[in-house]
Coordinates of N, CA and C in Angstrom, one line a residue:
X1 N 182.7 -36.1 -88.0 CA 181.5 -35.9 -88.8 C 180.4 -35.5 -87.9
X2 N 180.3 -36.0 -86.5 CA 179.5 -35.5 -85.6 C 179.4 -34.1 -85.6
X3 N 180.6 -33.5 -85.3 CA 180.8 -32.0 -85.3 C 180.3 -31.3 -86.2
X4 N 180.6 -32.0 -87.6 CA 180.0 -31.3 -88.6 C 178.5 -31.2 -88.7
X5 N 177.9 -32.2 -88.3 CA 176.5 -32.4 -88.2 C 176.0 -31.4 -87.5
X6 N 176.5 -31.2 -86.2 CA 176.1 -30.1 -85.3 C 176.3 -28.8 -85.7
X7 N 177.0 -28.5 -86.5 CA 177.5 -27.3 -87.1 C 176.8 -27.0 -88.3
X8 N 175.8 -28.0 -88.6 CA 175.3 -27.9 -90.3 C 174.2 -26.7 -90.2
X9 N 174.3 -25.8 -91.1 CA 173.2 -24.7 -91.2 C 172.2 -25.3 -91.9
X10 N 171.0 -25.3 -91.4 CA 169.8 -25.7 -92.0 C 169.3 -24.6 -93.1
X11 N 168.9 -25.2 -94.2 CA 168.4 -24.4 -95.3 C 167.2 -23.7 -94.8
X12 N 166.2 -24.5 -94.1 CA 164.9 -24.1 -93.7 C 165.1 -22.9 -92.6
X13 N 166.2 -23.1 -91.8 CA 166.3 -21.8 -90.8 C 166.7 -20.6 -91.4
X14 N 167.5 -20.8 -92.4 CA 167.9 -19.6 -93.2 C 167.0 -19.0 -94.0
X15 N 165.9 -19.7 -94.5 CA 164.7 -19.3 -95.3 C 163.7 -18.7 -94.4
X16 N 163.4 -19.3 -93.0 CA 162.8 -18.6 -92.2 C 163.5 -17.0 -91.8
X17 N 164.9 -17.2 -91.4 CA 165.5 -15.6 -91.2 C 165.4 -14.8 -92.1
X18 N 165.4 -15.1 -93.5 CA 165.2 -14.3 -94.3 C 163.8 -13.7 -94.5
X19 N 162.9 -14.3 -94.5 CA 161.5 -14.2 -94.2 C 161.3 -13.0 -93.3
X20 N 161.7 -13.5 -92.1 CA 161.7 -12.8 -90.8 C 162.2 -11.1 -90.9
X21 N 163.2 -11.1 -91.6 CA 164.1 -9.9 -91.8 C 163.2 -9.1 -92.9
X22 N 162.8 -9.7 -94.0 CA 161.9 -9.0 -94.8 C 160.7 -8.8 -94.4
X23 N 160.0 -9.5 -93.4 CA 158.7 -9.0 -92.7 C 158.9 -7.8 -92.1
X24 N 159.8 -7.7 -91.5 CA 160.2 -6.6 -90.4 C 160.4 -5.3 -91.3
X25 N 161.2 -5.5 -92.2 CA 161.7 -4.2 -93.3 C 160.3 -3.8 -93.7
X26 N 159.6 -4.8 -94.5 CA 158.4 -4.4 -95.1 C 157.3 -3.7 -94.3
X27 N 157.0 -4.3 -93.0 CA 156.2 -3.7 -92.0 C 156.6 -2.1 -91.9
X28 N 157.9 -2.0 -91.7 CA 158.3 -0.5 -91.4 C 157.9 0.5 -92.7
X29 N 157.9 -0.2 -93.8 CA 157.6 0.6 -95.0 C 155.8 0.9 -95.1
X30 N 155.4 -0.1 -94.8 CA 153.7 -0.3 -94.7 C 153.1 0.5 -93.5
X31 N 153.8 0.8 -92.7 CA 153.5 1.4 -91.3 C 153.2 3.3 -91.8
X32 N 153.7 3.2 -92.8 CA 153.5 4.9 -93.2 C 152.2 5.3 -93.8
X33 N 151.5 4.2 -94.0 CA 149.8 4.1 -94.7 C 149.0 3.8 -93.5
X34 N 148.1 4.7 -93.3 CA 147.0 4.7 -92.3 C 145.6 3.8 -93.2
X35 N 145.1 3.2 -92.4 CA 143.9 2.4 -92.7 C 142.6 2.7 -91.9
X36 N 141.4 2.8 -92.4 CA 140.4 2.7 -91.4 C 139.3 1.7 -91.9
X37 N 138.8 1.0 -90.9 CA 137.7 -0.2 -91.0 C 136.7 0.5 -90.1
X38 N 135.6 1.2 -90.7 CA 134.6 1.8 -89.7 C 135.4 2.6 -88.7
X39 N 135.0 2.3 -87.4 CA 135.7 3.0 -86.2 C 137.2 2.8 -86.1
X40 N 137.6 1.4 -86.4 CA 138.9 1.3 -86.3 C 140.1 1.7 -87.2
X41 N 141.0 2.3 -86.5 CA 142.1 2.8 -87.3 C 143.1 2.1 -87.2
X42 N 144.1 1.5 -88.4 CA 145.3 0.7 -88.2 C 146.1 1.4 -89.1
X43 N 147.5 0.9 -89.0 CA 148.5 1.0 -90.2 C 148.5 -0.3 -91.0
X44 N 148.7 0.0 -92.3 CA 149.0 -1.4 -93.2 C 150.1 -2.3 -92.8
X45 N 150.8 -1.9 -91.8 CA 151.9 -2.7 -91.3 C 151.3 -4.1 -90.9
X46 N 150.0 -4.0 -90.4 CA 149.2 -5.1 -89.7 C 149.0 -6.2 -90.5
X47 N 149.3 -5.8 -92.1 CA 149.1 -7.1 -93.1 C 150.3 -8.0 -92.7
X48 N 151.5 -7.5 -92.5 CA 152.6 -8.4 -92.6 C 153.4 -8.5 -91.2
X49 N 153.1 -7.4 -90.3 CA 154.1 -7.6 -89.0 C 153.8 -9.1 -88.2
X50 N 152.5 -9.3 -88.1 CA 152.0 -10.7 -87.4 C 152.8 -11.8 -87.9
X51 N 153.2 -11.7 -89.1 CA 154.1 -12.9 -89.6 C 155.4 -12.9 -89.0
X52 N 155.8 -12.1 -88.4 CA 157.0 -12.1 -87.6 C 157.0 -12.7 -86.4
X53 N 155.8 -12.8 -85.8 CA 155.5 -13.5 -84.6 C 155.3 -15.0 -84.8
X54 N 154.8 -15.2 -86.0 CA 154.4 -16.6 -86.4 C 155.7 -17.3 -86.6
X55 N 156.6 -16.5 -87.4 CA 158.2 -17.4 -87.9 C 158.7 -17.4 -86.3
X56 N 158.6 -16.3 -85.4 CA 159.2 -16.7 -84.0 C 158.5 -17.7 -83.3
X57 N 157.4 -18.2 -83.5 CA 156.7 -19.5 -82.4 C 157.4 -20.7 -83.7
X58 N 157.4 -20.5 -84.9 CA 158.0 -21.9 -85.6 C 159.5 -21.8 -85.4
X59 N 160.1 -21.3 -85.2 CA 161.4 -21.3 -85.2 C 161.8 -21.7 -83.4
X60 N 161.1 -21.2 -82.5 CA 161.2 -21.5 -81.2 C 160.8 -22.9 -80.9
X61 N 159.7 -23.4 -81.5 CA 159.1 -24.5 -81.5 C 159.9 -25.7 -81.8
X62 N 160.9 -25.1 -82.9 CA 161.5 -26.4 -83.7 C 162.9 -26.2 -83.0
X63 N 163.5 -25.1 -83.3 CA 165.2 -25.0 -82.9 C 165.3 -24.6 -81.5
X64 N 164.4 -24.0 -80.7 CA 164.5 -23.6 -79.4 C 164.8 -22.2 -79.2
X65 N 164.7 -21.6 -78.0 CA 164.9 -20.2 -77.6 C 166.4 -19.8 -78.0
X66 N 167.3 -20.5 -78.3 CA 168.8 -19.9 -78.3 C 168.8 -19.5 -79.9
X67 N 168.3 -20.1 -80.7 CA 168.2 -20.0 -82.3 C 167.3 -18.7 -82.1
X68 N 166.3 -18.7 -81.5 CA 165.2 -17.7 -81.7 C 166.1 -16.2 -81.2
X69 N 166.7 -16.5 -80.3 CA 167.3 -15.2 -79.7 C 168.3 -14.6 -81.1
X70 N 169.0 -15.6 -81.5 CA 169.9 -15.1 -82.5 C 168.8 -14.7 -83.7
X71 N 167.7 -15.1 -84.2 CA 167.0 -14.6 -85.1 C 166.6 -13.3 -84.8
X72 N 166.0 -13.0 -83.4 CA 165.6 -11.8 -83.1 C 166.5 -10.6 -83.1
X73 N 167.6 -10.8 -82.9 CA 168.8 -10.0 -83.1 C 169.3 -9.7 -84.5
X74 N 169.5 -10.6 -85.4 CA 169.6 -10.4 -86.6 C 168.3 -9.6 -87.4
X75 N 167.1 -9.9 -86.9 CA 165.9 -8.8 -87.4 C 166.2 -7.8 -87.1
X76 N 166.6 -7.5 -86.0 CA 166.8 -6.1 -85.5 C 168.0 -5.3 -86.2
X77 N 169.1 -6.1 -86.4 CA 170.2 -5.6 -87.0 C 169.9 -5.1 -88.6
X78 N 169.1 -6.1 -89.1 CA 168.8 -5.8 -90.5 C 167.8 -4.7 -90.6
X79 N 166.9 -4.5 -89.8 CA 165.9 -3.5 -89.7 C 166.6 -2.0 -89.4
X80 N 167.5 -2.3 -88.5 CA 168.4 -0.9 -88.1 C 169.0 -0.5 -89.3
X81 N 169.5 -1.5 -90.0 CA 170.3 -1.0 -91.1 C 169.3 -0.3 -92.1
X82 N 168.4 -0.9 -92.3 CA 167.7 -0.3 -93.5 C 166.9 0.9 -92.9
X83 N 166.6 1.1 -91.6 CA 166.0 2.5 -91.4 C 167.1 3.3 -91.4
X84 N 168.6 3.2 -91.0 CA 169.4 4.1 -91.1 C 170.0 4.4 -92.5
X85 N 169.9 3.5 -93.5 CA 170.1 3.8 -94.6 C 169.0 4.8 -95.3
X86 N 167.7 4.5 -95.1 CA 166.7 5.2 -95.4 C 166.9 6.7 -94.8
X87 N 167.4 6.8 -93.8 CA 167.5 8.3 -93.0 C 168.4 8.9 -93.6
X88 N 169.5 8.5 -94.0 CA 170.6 9.1 -94.8 C 170.2 9.5 -96.1
X89 N 169.5 8.5 -96.8 CA 169.2 9.0 -98.1 C 168.1 10.0 -98.2
X90 N 167.3 9.9 -97.1 CA 166.2 11.3 -96.9 C 167.0 12.3 -96.8
X91 N 168.0 12.4 -95.8 CA 168.9 13.6 -95.4 C 169.6 14.2 -96.5
X92 N 170.3 13.4 -97.6 CA 170.9 13.8 -98.7 C 169.9 14.6 -99.9
X93 N 170.1 15.9 -100.0 CA 169.1 16.5 -100.9 C 169.1 15.9 -102.4
X94 N 167.7 16.1 -102.6 CA 167.4 15.3 -103.8 C 168.1 16.2 -105.2
X95 N 168.1 15.5 -106.4 CA 168.4 16.3 -107.8 C 167.2 17.4 -108.0
X96 N 167.8 18.2 -108.6 CA 166.9 19.4 -108.9 C 165.5 19.2 -109.7
X97 N 165.9 18.3 -110.5 CA 164.9 17.7 -111.4 C 164.0 16.9 -110.6
X98 N 164.2 16.2 -109.8 CA 163.4 15.0 -109.2 C 162.3 15.9 -108.2
X99 N 161.1 15.3 -108.2 CA 159.9 15.8 -107.6 C 159.3 14.8 -106.7
X100 N 160.0 13.8 -106.2 CA 159.5 13.0 -105.1 C 159.9 13.2 -103.9
X101 N 160.1 14.4 -103.3 CA 161.0 14.4 -102.2 C 160.1 14.2 -101.2
X102 N 158.8 14.9 -101.3 CA 157.6 14.8 -100.1 C 157.2 13.2 -100.0
X103 N 157.1 12.5 -101.0 CA 156.6 11.2 -100.8 C 158.0 10.2 -100.3
X104 N 159.2 10.5 -100.5 CA 160.2 9.5 -100.2 C 160.2 9.9 -98.6
X105 N 160.1 11.3 -98.4 CA 160.3 11.3 -97.0 C 159.4 10.9 -96.1
X106 N 157.9 10.8 -96.5 CA 156.9 10.1 -95.7 C 157.3 8.9 -95.6
X107 N 158.0 7.9 -96.3 CA 158.1 6.4 -96.1 C 159.5 6.3 -95.3
X108 N 160.6 7.1 -95.6 CA 162.0 7.0 -94.9 C 162.2 7.9 -94.0
X109 N 161.8 9.0 -94.0 CA 161.8 10.2 -93.0 C 161.2 9.8 -91.4
X110 N 161.5 8.7 -91.2 CA 160.7 8.2 -89.6 C 161.2 9.0 -88.6
X111 N 160.3 9.8 -87.8 CA 160.6 10.5 -86.7 C 161.5 9.6 -85.5
X112 N 162.6 10.1 -84.9 CA 163.3 9.6 -84.4 C 162.6 8.8 -82.9
X113 N 161.6 9.5 -82.6 CA 161.1 8.9 -81.5 C 160.1 7.9 -81.8
X114 N 159.6 7.7 -83.1 CA 158.8 6.6 -83.4 C 159.7 5.3 -83.7
X115 N 160.7 5.8 -84.2 CA 161.8 4.7 -84.6 C 162.1 4.2 -83.3
X116 N 162.7 4.9 -82.4 CA 163.1 4.3 -81.0 C 161.9 3.4 -80.5
X117 N 160.9 3.9 -80.4 CA 159.9 3.0 -79.9 C 159.4 1.8 -80.5
X118 N 159.5 1.9 -82.0 CA 159.3 0.7 -82.6 C 160.4 -0.6 -82.3
X119 N 161.8 0.1 -82.1 CA 162.8 -0.9 -82.0 C 162.8 -1.5 -80.5
X120 N 162.2 -0.6 -79.8 CA 162.4 -1.3 -78.2 C 161.2 -2.1 -78.1
X121 N 160.0 -1.9 -78.7 CA 158.8 -2.7 -78.5 C 159.0 -3.9 -79.3
X122 N 159.9 -3.9 -80.4 CA 160.0 -5.2 -81.2 C 160.8 -6.2 -80.4
X123 N 162.0 -5.6 -80.0 CA 162.7 -6.4 -79.1 C 162.2 -7.1 -77.8
X124 N 161.6 -6.2 -77.2 CA 161.0 -6.8 -75.9 C 159.7 -7.8 -76.2
X125 N 159.1 -7.2 -77.0 CA 157.8 -8.0 -77.5 C 158.3 -9.3 -77.9
X126 N 159.4 -9.4 -78.8 CA 159.7 -10.8 -79.4 C 160.3 -11.6 -78.5
X127 N 161.2 -11.2 -77.7 CA 161.7 -11.8 -76.7 C 160.7 -12.5 -75.7
X128 N 159.7 -11.8 -75.2 CA 158.5 -12.2 -74.3 C 158.0 -13.3 -75.1
X129 N 157.7 -13.1 -76.1 CA 157.0 -14.3 -77.2 C 157.7 -15.6 -77.0
X130 N 158.8 -15.4 -77.5 CA 159.7 -16.7 -77.3 C 159.9 -17.2 -76.0
X131 N 160.4 -16.6 -75.1 CA 160.5 -16.9 -73.7 C 159.1 -17.8 -73.2
X132 N 157.9 -17.0 -73.5 CA 156.6 -17.8 -73.2 C 156.4 -19.2 -73.9
X133 N 156.8 -19.1 -75.0 CA 156.7 -20.3 -76.2 C 157.6 -21.4 -75.3
X134 N 158.8 -21.0 -75.1 CA 159.7 -22.0 -74.8 C 159.3 -22.5 -73.4
X135 N 159.0 -21.8 -72.1 CA 158.6 -22.3 -71.1 C 157.3 -23.0 -71.0
X136 N 156.3 -22.8 -72.1 CA 155.3 -23.4 -72.0 C 155.4 -24.9 -72.7
X137 N 156.5 -24.9 -73.6 CA 156.8 -26.1 -74.4 C 157.3 -27.1 -73.0
X138 N 158.2 -26.6 -72.4 CA 158.8 -27.7 -71.2 C 157.4 -28.0 -70.5
X139 N 156.6 -27.0 -70.1 CA 155.8 -27.4 -69.0 C 154.6 -28.4 -69.6
X140 N 154.5 -28.2 -70.9 CA 153.4 -29.0 -71.6 C 154.0 -30.6 -72.2
X141 N 155.3 -30.5 -71.8 CA 156.0 -31.7 -72.7 C 155.7 -31.7 -74.1
X142 N 155.6 -30.5 -74.8 CA 155.6 -30.6 -76.3 C 154.2 -30.7 -76.8
X143 N 153.3 -30.5 -75.8 CA 151.9 -30.7 -76.5 C 151.3 -29.5 -76.5
X144 N 149.8 -29.4 -77.1 CA 149.2 -28.0 -77.2 C 149.9 -26.9 -77.8
X145 N 150.3 -27.2 -79.1 CA 151.0 -26.2 -79.6 C 150.2 -24.9 -80.0
X146 N 149.2 -25.0 -80.6 CA 148.2 -24.1 -80.8 C 148.1 -23.1 -79.5
X147 N 147.9 -23.7 -78.4 CA 147.5 -23.0 -77.2 C 148.9 -22.4 -77.0
X148 N 149.9 -22.6 -77.1 CA 151.1 -22.0 -76.9 C 151.7 -21.0 -77.7
X149 N 151.2 -21.2 -79.2 CA 151.3 -20.1 -80.1 C 150.5 -19.1 -79.7
X150 N 149.3 -19.2 -79.7 CA 148.2 -18.1 -79.2 C 148.4 -17.3 -78.0
X151 N 148.9 -17.9 -77.1 CA 149.3 -17.4 -75.9 C 150.3 -16.5 -75.7
X152 N 151.5 -17.3 -76.5 CA 152.8 -16.3 -76.6 C 152.6 -15.1 -77.4
X153 N 151.8 -15.4 -78.3 CA 151.4 -14.1 -79.3 C 150.7 -13.0 -78.4
X154 N 150.0 -13.6 -77.8 CA 149.1 -12.5 -76.9 C 150.0 -11.8 -75.9
X155 N 151.0 -12.6 -75.3 CA 151.8 -11.9 -74.4 C 152.9 -11.0 -75.0
X156 N 153.5 -11.4 -76.2 CA 154.4 -10.6 -77.1 C 153.8 -9.3 -77.5
X157 N 152.7 -9.5 -78.3 CA 152.0 -8.4 -78.7 C 151.6 -7.3 -77.8
X158 N 151.2 -7.8 -76.5 CA 150.6 -6.9 -75.4 C 151.8 -6.2 -75.1
X159 N 153.2 -6.7 -74.8 CA 154.2 -6.0 -74.4 C 154.5 -5.0 -75.5
X160 N 154.5 -5.4 -76.6 CA 154.8 -4.5 -77.8 C 154.0 -3.4 -77.9
X161 N 152.6 -3.6 -77.8 CA 151.8 -2.4 -77.5 C 151.8 -1.6 -76.5
X162 N 152.2 -2.2 -75.4 CA 152.4 -1.5 -74.1 C 153.5 -0.2 -74.0
X163 N 154.4 -0.9 -75.0 CA 155.8 0.0 -74.9 C 155.5 1.0 -76.2
X164 N 155.1 0.4 -77.4 CA 155.4 1.4 -78.5 C 154.3 2.4 -78.4
X165 N 153.1 2.5 -78.1 CA 152.0 3.5 -78.1 C 152.4 4.4 -77.4
X166 N 152.6 4.3 -76.1 CA 153.0 5.3 -75.1 C 154.1 6.1 -75.5
X167 N 155.3 5.5 -76.0 CA 156.5 5.9 -76.2 C 156.5 6.7 -77.5
X168 N 155.8 6.1 -78.7 CA 155.5 6.6 -79.8 C 154.6 7.9 -80.2
X169 N 153.4 7.6 -79.4 CA 152.1 8.4 -79.6 C 152.0 9.2 -78.5
X170 N 152.4 9.1 -77.4 CA 152.0 9.7 -76.1 C 152.1 11.3 -76.3
X171 N 151.1 12.0 -75.8 CA 150.9 13.4 -76.2 C 150.6 13.6 -77.7
X172 N 150.5 12.8 -78.5 CA 149.9 13.0 -79.9 C 148.8 12.7 -80.1
X173 N 148.2 11.5 -79.2 CA 146.8 11.3 -79.3 C 146.3 11.2 -78.0
X174 N 145.1 11.5 -77.5 CA 144.6 11.6 -76.2 C 144.8 10.4 -75.4
X175 N 145.4 10.2 -74.0 CA 145.7 9.3 -73.6 C 144.4 8.1 -73.3
X176 N 143.3 8.8 -73.0 CA 142.2 7.9 -72.9 C 142.1 7.0 -73.8
X177 N 142.6 7.3 -75.2 CA 142.4 6.8 -76.4 C 143.1 5.4 -76.4
X178 N 144.5 5.6 -75.6 CA 145.7 4.4 -75.7 C 144.9 3.2 -75.3
X179 N 144.4 2.7 -74.3 CA 143.9 1.4 -73.9 C 143.1 0.6 -75.1
X180 N 142.0 1.4 -75.7 CA 141.3 0.8 -76.8 C 142.1 0.4 -78.0
X181 N 143.4 1.5 -78.0 CA 144.1 1.3 -79.2 C 144.9 0.3 -79.1
X182 N 145.6 -0.1 -77.9 CA 146.2 -1.1 -77.8 C 145.6 -2.4 -77.8
X183 N 144.4 -2.5 -77.0 CA 143.7 -3.7 -77.1 C 143.1 -4.0 -78.6
X184 N 142.9 -3.1 -79.4 CA 142.5 -3.3 -80.7 C 143.5 -3.8 -81.5
X185 N 144.8 -3.5 -81.3 CA 146.0 -4.2 -82.0 C 146.3 -5.4 -81.5
X186 N 146.3 -5.6 -80.1 CA 146.5 -7.1 -79.8 C 145.4 -8.0 -80.3
X187 N 144.4 -7.6 -80.2 CA 143.3 -8.5 -80.6 C 143.4 -8.9 -82.2
X188 N 143.6 -7.9 -83.0 CA 143.5 -8.2 -84.5 C 144.7 -9.0 -84.5
X189 N 145.8 -8.8 -84.2 CA 147.3 -9.5 -84.5 C 147.1 -10.9 -83.7
X190 N 146.2 -11.0 -82.8 CA 145.9 -12.4 -82.3 C 145.0 -13.3 -83.2
X191 N 143.9 -12.6 -83.7 CA 143.1 -13.2 -84.6 C 143.8 -13.6 -85.7
X192 N 144.8 -12.7 -86.2 CA 145.5 -13.2 -87.4 C 146.2 -14.5 -87.3
X193 N 146.9 -14.6 -86.0 CA 147.5 -15.8 -85.8 C 146.7 -17.2 -85.7
X194 N 145.5 -16.9 -85.3 CA 144.6 -18.0 -85.3 C 144.2 -18.5 -86.5
X195 N 143.6 -17.4 -87.3 CA 143.3 -17.8 -88.6 C 144.3 -18.6 -89.5
X196 N 145.6 -18.4 -89.5 CA 146.6 -19.1 -90.1 C 147.3 -20.1 -89.3
X197 N 146.7 -20.4 -88.1 CA 147.2 -21.6 -87.3 C 147.3 -22.9 -87.9
X198 N 146.2 -23.4 -88.8 CA 146.5 -24.6 -89.4 C 147.4 -24.8 -90.3
X199 N 147.9 -23.4 -90.9 CA 149.2 -23.5 -91.8 C 150.2 -23.5 -91.1
X200 N 150.3 -22.9 -89.7 CA 151.7 -22.8 -89.0 C 151.8 -24.1 -88.4
X201 N 150.7 -24.7 -88.1 CA 150.8 -26.2 -87.5 C 151.4 -27.2 -88.6
X202 N 151.1 -27.1 -90.0 CA 151.6 -27.9 -90.9 C 153.2 -27.4 -91.3
X203 N 153.4 -26.3 -91.4 CA 154.7 -25.8 -91.3 C 155.8 -26.4 -90.3
X204 N 155.2 -26.3 -88.9 CA 156.0 -27.0 -87.9 C 156.2 -28.3 -88.1
X205 N 155.3 -29.1 -88.2 CA 155.3 -30.6 -88.5 C 156.2 -30.7 -89.5
X206 N 156.2 -30.2 -90.7 CA 157.1 -30.4 -91.8 C 158.5 -30.0 -91.5
X207 N 158.7 -28.9 -91.0 CA 160.2 -28.6 -90.5 C 160.9 -29.6 -89.5
X208 N 160.1 -30.2 -88.6 CA 160.5 -30.8 -87.6 C 161.0 -32.3 -88.4
X209 N 160.0 -32.5 -89.2 CA 160.4 -33.9 -90.0 C 161.5 -33.7 -90.9
X210 N 161.5 -32.4 -91.6 CA 162.6 -32.3 -92.5 C 164.1 -32.2 -91.9
X211 N 164.2 -31.5 -90.8 CA 165.4 -31.3 -90.2 C 165.9 -32.0 -89.0
X212 N 164.8 -33.0 -88.5 CA 164.9 -33.9 -87.4 C 165.3 -33.1 -86.3
X213 N 164.7 -32.2 -86.1 CA 164.8 -31.0 -84.9 C 163.4 -30.9 -84.0
X214 N 163.6 -31.0 -82.5 CA 162.6 -30.8 -81.8 C 163.0 -30.5 -80.3
X215 N 163.5 -29.2 -80.3 CA 164.3 -28.8 -79.3 C 163.5 -28.4 -78.0
X216 N 163.9 -28.8 -76.9 CA 163.4 -28.8 -75.5 C 164.5 -27.8 -74.8
X217 N 164.1 -26.5 -74.2 CA 165.2 -25.6 -73.8 C 165.0 -26.0 -72.3
X218 N 165.9 -27.1 -71.9 CA 166.2 -27.4 -70.6 C 167.7 -26.9 -70.0
X219 N 167.5 -26.2 -69.1 CA 168.7 -25.5 -68.3 C 169.6 -24.6 -69.4
X220 N 168.9 -23.7 -70.1 CA 169.3 -22.8 -70.8 C 169.6 -21.6 -70.2
X221 N 170.3 -20.7 -70.6 CA 170.5 -19.1 -70.4 C 169.5 -18.3 -70.9
X222 N 168.5 -17.5 -70.6 CA 167.5 -17.0 -71.2 C 167.9 -15.2 -71.5
X223 N 169.1 -15.2 -71.0 CA 169.9 -13.7 -71.0 C 169.5 -13.2 -72.7
X224 N 168.9 -12.1 -72.8 CA 168.8 -11.9 -74.4 C 170.1 -11.4 -75.0
X225 N 171.1 -11.0 -74.1 CA 172.1 -10.5 -74.6 C 173.3 -11.7 -75.2
X226 N 172.8 -13.0 -74.6 CA 173.8 -13.9 -74.9 C 174.0 -14.6 -76.1
X227 N 173.8 -13.6 -77.2 CA 173.5 -14.1 -78.5 C 174.4 -15.1 -79.2
X228 N 175.7 -14.9 -78.8 CA 176.5 -16.2 -79.6 C 176.3 -17.7 -78.9
X229 N 175.7 -17.8 -77.8 CA 175.6 -18.9 -77.2 C 174.3 -19.8 -78.2
X230 N 174.8 -20.6 -79.0 CA 173.7 -21.6 -79.5 C 173.7 -23.1 -79.1

């Protein structure tokens, strides 16, 4: 009975995992649209991508780094599958009567350089976010969730931007514009996190109470490739 309880799959964890993957895939599609707010240029992906960091924080806070590590790799795998299937469909010639080739290519014909930059930035940014969240929880003995959520997002989003923009857009946009673009992205995504923080706090409290979980990552292996260790 104890072993069955230990191996029980949480319905809430599955829901968070599903939403996490959907957010990543949706962000990929929305990234193809450019937005302008005065002097600030963004992609529509900013609408949903920060949600993945919020889920990262919730899962790490409730179930710990090891479950979060599995979640990140699962999100990566699902996103990779989506991108590859889209690329294959884009490569196959369309029917003679179909006239949506250009629009389809705009969404699914992601440049290999941008795709690679996106994957690397996501993996490293997400793991930095989870690591900071995990270590700060131990140091604070579980207190100051709001502070931990914001600082982990700043760390993760900073790494994400530092990797993504030079890899994806280096030589495409002027190098002198890179710092302001990175700072703008990190700032807006962090403000997003702060704006929904009251909701995040309630979700964390409900999840802990519902699943009777509140993991502290003592003496664990932070190796990002140790996926099967739960």
